[in-house]
PDB file of C-alpha atoms in Angstrom:
ATOM      1  CA  MET A 192      -0.311   0.499   0.010  1.00  0.00           C
ATOM      2  CA  ARG A 193       2.845   2.532   0.582  1.00  0.00           C
ATOM      3  CA  PHE A 194       4.182   1.551  -2.615  1.00  0.00           C
ATOM      4  CA  ILE A 195       0.376   2.514  -4.285  1.00  0.00           C
ATOM      5  CA  ARG A 196       0.690   5.867  -1.897  1.00  0.00           C
ATOM      6  CA  SER A 197       4.000   6.638  -3.665  1.00  0.00           C
ATOM      7  CA  LEU A 198       3.637   5.686  -6.714  1.00  0.00           C
ATOM      8  CA  LEU A 199       0.406   8.315  -6.550  1.00  0.00           C
ATOM      9  CA  LEU A 200       2.393  10.832  -4.946  1.00  0.00           C
ATOM     10  CA  LEU A 201       4.852  10.287  -8.363  1.00  0.00           C
ATOM     11  CA  LEU A 202       1.503  11.209 -10.350  1.00  0.00           C
ATOM     12  CA  TYR A 203       0.530  13.846  -8.377  1.00  0.00           C
ATOM     13  CA  PHE A 204       3.544  15.513  -9.013  1.00  0.00           C
ATOM     14  CA  VAL A 205       3.290  15.245 -12.599  1.00  0.00           C
ATOM     15  CA  LEU A 206       0.027  15.746 -12.818  1.00  0.00           C
ATOM     16  CA  TYR A 207       0.256  18.862 -10.621  1.00  0.00           C
ATOM     17  CA  THR A 208       3.290  20.689 -11.041  1.00  0.00           C
ATOM     18  CA  VAL A 209       3.553  20.949 -14.683  1.00  0.00           C
ATOM     19  CA  PRO A 210       0.518  22.839 -15.184  1.00  0.00           C
ATOM     20  CA  TYR A 211       1.685  25.030 -11.790  1.00  0.00           C
ATOM     21  CA  ALA A 212       4.977  25.548 -13.129  1.00  0.00           C
ATOM     22  CA  THR A 213       3.657  26.450 -16.268  1.00  0.00           C
ATOM     23  CA  ALA A 214       1.632  29.215 -14.858  1.00  0.00           C
ATOM     24  CA  CYS A 215       4.176  30.567 -12.803  1.00  0.00           C
ATOM     25  CA  PHE A 216       6.589  31.061 -15.973  1.00  0.00           C
ATOM     26  CA  ILE A 217       3.822  32.603 -17.801  1.00  0.00           C
ATOM     27  CA  ALA A 218       3.028  35.204 -14.485  1.00  0.00           C
ATOM     28  CA  PHE A 219       6.456  35.320 -13.172  1.00  0.00           C
ATOM     29  CA  PRO A 220       7.597  38.146 -15.614  1.00  0.00           C
ATOM     30  CA  PHE A 221       5.504  40.126 -14.434  1.00  0.00           C
ATOM     31  CA  MET A 222       5.383  40.034 -10.764  1.00  0.00           C
ATOM     32  CA  ARG A 223       7.094  41.348  -7.625  1.00  0.00           C
ATOM     33  CA  PRO A 224      10.540  38.719  -6.790  1.00  0.00           C
ATOM     34  CA  ASP A 225       8.352  38.843  -3.642  1.00  0.00           C
ATOM     35  CA  ALA A 226       4.497  37.682  -5.252  1.00  0.00           C
ATOM     36  CA  ARG A 227       6.408  35.410  -7.550  1.00  0.00           C
ATOM     37  CA  TYR A 228       8.211  34.108  -4.158  1.00  0.00           C
ATOM     38  CA  TRP A 229       4.838  33.181  -2.721  1.00  0.00           C
ATOM     39  CA  MET A 230       3.359  31.637  -6.083  1.00  0.00           C
ATOM     40  CA  ALA A 231       5.573  29.294  -6.158  1.00  0.00           C
ATOM     41  CA  ALA A 232       5.411  28.638  -2.025  1.00  0.00           C
ATOM     42  CA  GLY A 233       1.617  27.925  -2.566  1.00  0.00           C
ATOM     43  CA  TRP A 234       2.513  24.798  -4.749  1.00  0.00           C
ATOM     44  CA  CYS A 235       5.062  24.026  -1.523  1.00  0.00           C
ATOM     45  CA  LYS A 236       1.340  24.879   0.612  1.00  0.00           C
ATOM     46  CA  SER A 237      -1.003  22.675  -1.439  1.00  0.00           C
ATOM     47  CA  THR A 238       2.196  19.573  -1.493  1.00  0.00           C
ATOM     48  CA  LEU A 239       1.847  19.712   2.387  1.00  0.00           C
ATOM     49  CA  TRP A 240      -1.249  19.016   2.665  1.00  0.00           C
ATOM     50  CA  VAL A 241      -1.197  16.174  -0.119  1.00  0.00           C
ATOM     51  CA  VAL A 242       1.766  14.007   0.843  1.00  0.00           C
ATOM     52  CA  ARG A 243      -0.059  14.004   5.231  1.00  0.00           C
ATOM     53  CA  TRP A 244      -3.590  13.411   2.665  1.00  0.00           C
ATOM     54  CA  LEU A 245      -2.172  10.313   0.865  1.00  0.00           C
ATOM     55  CA  ASN A 246       1.278   9.044   2.484  1.00  0.00           C
ATOM     56  CA  GLY A 247       0.384  10.920   5.934  1.00  0.00           C
ATOM     57  CA  ILE A 248       2.942  12.530   6.709  1.00  0.00           C
ATOM     58  CA  ARG A 249       2.676  14.785   9.645  1.00  0.00           C
ATOM     59  CA  TYR A 250       4.949  17.762  11.424  1.00  0.00           C
ATOM     60  CA  ARG A 251       4.921  19.326  14.660  1.00  0.00           C
ATOM     61  CA  ILE A 252       6.671  22.291  15.000  1.00  0.00           C
ATOM     62  CA  GLU A 253       8.454  23.644  18.085  1.00  0.00           C
ATOM     63  CA  GLY A 254      10.133  26.261  18.609  1.00  0.00           C
ATOM     64  CA  MET A 255       8.436  29.232  16.360  1.00  0.00           C
ATOM     65  CA  GLU A 256       7.822  31.607  18.900  1.00  0.00           C
ATOM     66  CA  ASN A 257      11.823  31.669  19.052  1.00  0.00           C
ATOM     67  CA  LEU A 258      12.461  33.081  15.582  1.00  0.00           C
ATOM     68  CA  PRO A 259      13.335  36.888  14.889  1.00  0.00           C
ATOM     69  CA  ASP A 260      11.250  39.563  13.700  1.00  0.00           C
ATOM     70  CA  GLY A 261      14.281  40.702  11.395  1.00  0.00           C
ATOM     71  CA  PRO A 262      16.954  39.066   9.464  1.00  0.00           C
ATOM     72  CA  ALA A 263      17.815  35.820  10.075  1.00  0.00           C
ATOM     73  CA  VAL A 264      20.374  33.201   8.250  1.00  0.00           C
ATOM     74  CA  LEU A 265      18.706  29.489   8.512  1.00  0.00           C
ATOM     75  CA  LEU A 266      20.708  26.591   9.526  1.00  0.00           C
ATOM     76  CA  SER A 267      19.170  23.538   8.995  1.00  0.00           C
ATOM     77  CA  LYS A 268      20.034  19.530   8.907  1.00  0.00           C
ATOM     78  CA  HIS A 269      19.175  17.982   5.518  1.00  0.00           C
ATOM     79  CA  GLN A 270      17.637  14.816   5.147  1.00  0.00           C
ATOM     80  CA  SER A 271      15.542  14.572   2.481  1.00  0.00           C
ATOM     81  CA  ALA A 272      13.339  16.433  -0.374  1.00  0.00           C
ATOM     82  CA  TRP A 273      10.758  17.471   2.407  1.00  0.00           C
ATOM     83  CA  GLU A 274      12.089  19.957   4.879  1.00  0.00           C
ATOM     84  CA  THR A 275      12.898  21.277   1.154  1.00  0.00           C
ATOM     85  CA  LEU A 276       9.358  21.962  -0.304  1.00  0.00           C
ATOM     86  CA  ALA A 277       8.199  22.467   3.458  1.00  0.00           C
ATOM     87  CA  PHE A 278      10.683  25.109   4.372  1.00  0.00           C
ATOM     88  CA  PRO A 279       9.137  27.773   2.139  1.00  0.00           C
ATOM     89  CA  ALA A 280       5.437  26.885   3.252  1.00  0.00           C
ATOM     90  CA  LEU A 281       5.741  27.182   6.889  1.00  0.00           C
ATOM     91  CA  MET A 282       7.990  30.006   7.100  1.00  0.00           C
ATOM     92  CA  PRO A 283       7.128  33.353   8.043  1.00  0.00           C
ATOM     93  CA  LYS A 284       9.754  34.803   5.986  1.00  0.00           C
ATOM     94  CA  PRO A 285      10.781  34.509   2.347  1.00  0.00           C
ATOM     95  CA  LEU A 286      13.403  32.045   2.131  1.00  0.00           C
ATOM     96  CA  CYS A 287      16.485  32.335  -0.062  1.00  0.00           C
ATOM     97  CA  TYR A 288      18.461  29.434  -0.684  1.00  0.00           C
ATOM     98  CA  VAL A 289      21.723  29.253  -1.420  1.00  0.00           C
ATOM     99  CA  PHE A 290      22.564  26.919  -4.595  1.00  0.00           C
ATOM    100  CA  LYS A 291      25.774  25.774  -7.082  1.00  0.00           C
ATOM    101  CA  ARG A 292      25.445  28.311 -10.072  1.00  0.00           C
ATOM    102  CA  GLU A 293      25.437  25.189 -12.535  1.00  0.00           C
ATOM    103  CA  LEU A 294      21.562  24.574 -11.157  1.00  0.00           C
ATOM    104  CA  LEU A 295      20.639  27.750 -12.907  1.00  0.00           C
ATOM    105  CA  TYR A 296      21.217  25.527 -15.914  1.00  0.00           C
ATOM    106  CA  VAL A 297      19.131  22.822 -15.828  1.00  0.00           C
ATOM    107  CA  PRO A 298      15.613  23.457 -18.037  1.00  0.00           C
ATOM    108  CA  PHE A 299      12.423  25.168 -16.220  1.00  0.00           C
ATOM    109  CA  PHE A 300      14.098  24.785 -12.657  1.00  0.00           C
ATOM    110  CA  GLY A 301      17.162  26.285 -13.344  1.00  0.00           C
ATOM    111  CA  TRP A 302      15.180  29.036 -14.874  1.00  0.00           C
ATOM    112  CA  ALA A 303      12.650  28.963 -11.856  1.00  0.00           C
ATOM    113  CA  LEU A 304      15.564  29.638  -9.262  1.00  0.00           C
ATOM    114  CA  GLY A 305      16.647  32.293 -11.286  1.00  0.00           C
ATOM    115  CA  MET A 306      13.685  33.993 -11.218  1.00  0.00           C
ATOM    116  CA  LEU A 307      12.862  33.504  -7.664  1.00  0.00           C
ATOM    117  CA  HIS A 308      16.242  35.865  -7.133  1.00  0.00           C
ATOM    118  CA  MET A 309      17.773  33.322  -4.844  1.00  0.00           C
ATOM    119  CA  VAL A 310      21.677  33.406  -3.958  1.00  0.00           C
ATOM    120  CA  ASN A 311      23.499  31.710  -6.422  1.00  0.00           C
ATOM    121  CA  ILE A 312      27.823  30.613  -5.590  1.00  0.00           C
ATOM    122  CA  ASN A 313      30.192  29.526  -8.673  1.00  0.00           C
ATOM    123  CA  ARG A 314      32.511  27.435  -7.315  1.00  0.00           C
ATOM    124  CA  LYS A 315      35.384  27.888 -10.395  1.00  0.00           C
ATOM    125  CA  GLU A 316      35.538  31.331  -8.417  1.00  0.00           C
ATOM    126  CA  GLY A 317      37.596  29.502  -5.504  1.00  0.00           C
ATOM    127  CA  LYS A 318      37.829  32.070  -2.097  1.00  0.00           C
ATOM    128  CA  HIS A 319      35.939  34.803  -4.293  1.00  0.00           C
ATOM    129  CA  ALA A 320      32.746  32.903  -4.588  1.00  0.00           C
ATOM    130  CA  PHE A 321      32.016  33.552  -0.903  1.00  0.00           C
ATOM    131  CA  ASP A 322      32.596  37.357  -1.594  1.00  0.00           C
ATOM    132  CA  SER A 323      29.746  37.172  -4.074  1.00  0.00           C
ATOM    133  CA  VAL A 324      27.591  35.056  -1.689  1.00  0.00           C
ATOM    134  CA  ILE A 325      28.202  37.947   0.923  1.00  0.00           C
ATOM    135  CA  ARG A 326      27.162  40.469  -1.590  1.00  0.00           C
ATOM    136  CA  GLN A 327      24.108  38.403  -3.345  1.00  0.00           C
ATOM    137  CA  GLY A 328      23.148  38.018   0.337  1.00  0.00           C
ATOM    138  CA  LYS A 329      23.366  41.129   1.689  1.00  0.00           C
ATOM    139  CA  LYS A 330      21.299  42.579  -0.831  1.00  0.00           C
ATOM    140  CA  ARG A 331      18.120  39.450   0.572  1.00  0.00           C
ATOM    141  CA  LEU A 332      17.886  40.290   3.554  1.00  0.00           C
ATOM    142  CA  ALA A 333      17.653  43.850   3.082  1.00  0.00           C
ATOM    143  CA  GLU A 334      14.656  42.788   0.531  1.00  0.00           C
ATOM    144  CA  GLY A 335      13.735  41.227   4.092  1.00  0.00           C
ATOM    145  CA  ALA A 336      14.535  37.355   3.433  1.00  0.00           C
ATOM    146  CA  TRP A 337      16.012  34.904   5.203  1.00  0.00           C
ATOM    147  CA  ILE A 338      19.219  33.053   3.871  1.00  0.00           C
ATOM    148  CA  ILE A 339      18.349  29.310   4.766  1.00  0.00           C
ATOM    149  CA  MET A 340      21.722  27.509   4.317  1.00  0.00           C
ATOM    150  CA  PHE A 341      22.308  23.429   5.004  1.00  0.00           C
ATOM    151  CA  PRO A 342      25.680  22.906   6.045  1.00  0.00           C
ATOM    152  CA  GLU A 343      26.105  19.552   5.483  1.00  0.00           C
ATOM    153  CA  GLY A 344      26.267  20.276   1.994  1.00  0.00           C
ATOM    154  CA  THR A 345      23.682  17.590   0.604  1.00  0.00           C
ATOM    155  CA  ARG A 346      21.164  15.060   2.425  1.00  0.00           C
ATOM    156  CA  THR A 347      22.488  12.791   5.123  1.00  0.00           C
ATOM    157  CA  PRO A 348      20.707   9.596   6.246  1.00  0.00           C
ATOM    158  CA  VAL A 349      19.404   9.654   9.179  1.00  0.00           C
ATOM    159  CA  GLY A 350      21.004   9.078  13.191  1.00  0.00           C
ATOM    160  CA  LYS A 351      24.639  10.018  10.040  1.00  0.00           C
ATOM    161  CA  GLN A 352      26.579  13.595  10.508  1.00  0.00           C
ATOM    162  CA  GLY A 353      28.261  14.792   7.429  1.00  0.00           C
ATOM    163  CA  LYS A 354      30.962  17.099   7.426  1.00  0.00           C
ATOM    164  CA  TYR A 355      29.554  20.393   8.337  1.00  0.00           C
ATOM    165  CA  LYS A 356      30.458  23.313   6.406  1.00  0.00           C
ATOM    166  CA  THR A 357      31.326  26.928   7.335  1.00  0.00           C
ATOM    167  CA  GLY A 358      29.810  28.825   5.160  1.00  0.00           C
ATOM    168  CA  GLY A 359      26.501  29.969   6.937  1.00  0.00           C
ATOM    169  CA  ALA A 360      28.615  30.502   9.828  1.00  0.00           C
ATOM    170  CA  ARG A 361      31.091  32.538   8.042  1.00  0.00           C
ATOM    171  CA  PHE A 362      28.322  34.379   6.375  1.00  0.00           C
ATOM    172  CA  ALA A 363      26.063  35.630   9.561  1.00  0.00           C
ATOM    173  CA  ILE A 364      29.327  36.667  11.191  1.00  0.00           C
ATOM    174  CA  GLU A 365      30.115  39.158   7.761  1.00  0.00           C
ATOM    175  CA  THR A 366      26.380  40.528   7.784  1.00  0.00           C
ATOM    176  CA  GLY A 367      25.826  40.392  11.517  1.00  0.00           C
ATOM    177  CA  THR A 368      22.975  38.719  11.053  1.00  0.00           C
ATOM    178  CA  PRO A 369      21.723  35.874  14.117  1.00  0.00           C
ATOM    179  CA  VAL A 370      21.601  32.079  13.735  1.00  0.00           C
ATOM    180  CA  VAL A 371      18.205  29.896  14.169  1.00  0.00           C
ATOM    181  CA  PRO A 372      19.254  26.305  14.247  1.00  0.00           C
ATOM    182  CA  ILE A 373      16.518  23.913  12.500  1.00  0.00           C
ATOM    183  CA  ALA A 374      16.882  20.146  13.548  1.00  0.00           C
ATOM    184  CA  HIS A 375      14.670  17.752  12.317  1.00  0.00           C
ATOM    185  CA  ASN A 376      13.968  13.952  10.925  1.00  0.00           C
ATOM    186  CA  ALA A 377      11.872  14.280   7.679  1.00  0.00           C
ATOM    187  CA  GLY A 378      14.247  11.707   6.612  1.00  0.00           C
ATOM    188  CA  HIS A 379      12.669   8.954   8.833  1.00  0.00           C
ATOM    189  CA  VAL A 380       9.161   9.205   6.515  1.00  0.00           C
ATOM    190  CA  TRP A 381      11.132   9.993   3.487  1.00  0.00           C
ATOM    191  CA  PRO A 382      14.074   8.172   3.264  1.00  0.00           C
ATOM    192  CA  ARG A 383      17.004  10.007   0.559  1.00  0.00           C
ATOM    193  CA  ASN A 384      17.149   8.068  -2.794  1.00  0.00           C
ATOM    194  CA  SER A 385      13.974   5.864  -1.830  1.00  0.00           C
ATOM    195  CA  PHE A 386      10.739   6.164  -3.724  1.00  0.00           C
ATOM    196  CA  THR A 387       8.391   4.584  -0.488  1.00  0.00           C
ATOM    197  CA  LYS A 388       7.403   7.322   1.598  1.00  0.00           C
ATOM    198  CA  PHE A 389       6.343   6.240   4.990  1.00  0.00           C
ATOM    199  CA  PRO A 390       3.599   7.716   7.443  1.00  0.00           C
ATOM    200  CA  GLY A 391       4.926   9.583  10.525  1.00  0.00           C
ATOM    201  CA  VAL A 392       5.516  13.212  12.527  1.00  0.00           C
TER     202      VAL A 392
END
């Protein structure tokens, strides 16, 4: 049954995401960057509802009252795809992800990233790449967005610990921005590289 429900989720992604993305591409050129973000976040919100209803993946949040009113740098564990779509749906401020520039060249997905004004990093620039992240990040913070990074750099299985990169902490220090650490257990219900999703909180 879990496999069938996971298959139905894939069908949802195909049947719902493609027309939603098409609508975004048509509308984005005529919208402000913040409006583009919340339109994209609408897809995230509806997807959270679908995985709750279809796959039994629920969530409980602790500590939302500790979020700052002003700028913030969110540093989160990265275990699955769930948190990538959940954070824009749940956070009260627009989120600005930091990602490698190569993703900008991925058809449709990369184009959307470009129009959402996220922060991209060109690893070929070596030590100067971080300077570019600081410049872009400061601008996004001034616009009211929160910067979000995954310090381990990639999805890490539950119970494992990757090598933490220092970019997030360095960015927070350079910009004088408070850090919000985020822990979660999404890897239990949406495991890395697993087609099957599992019910749980």
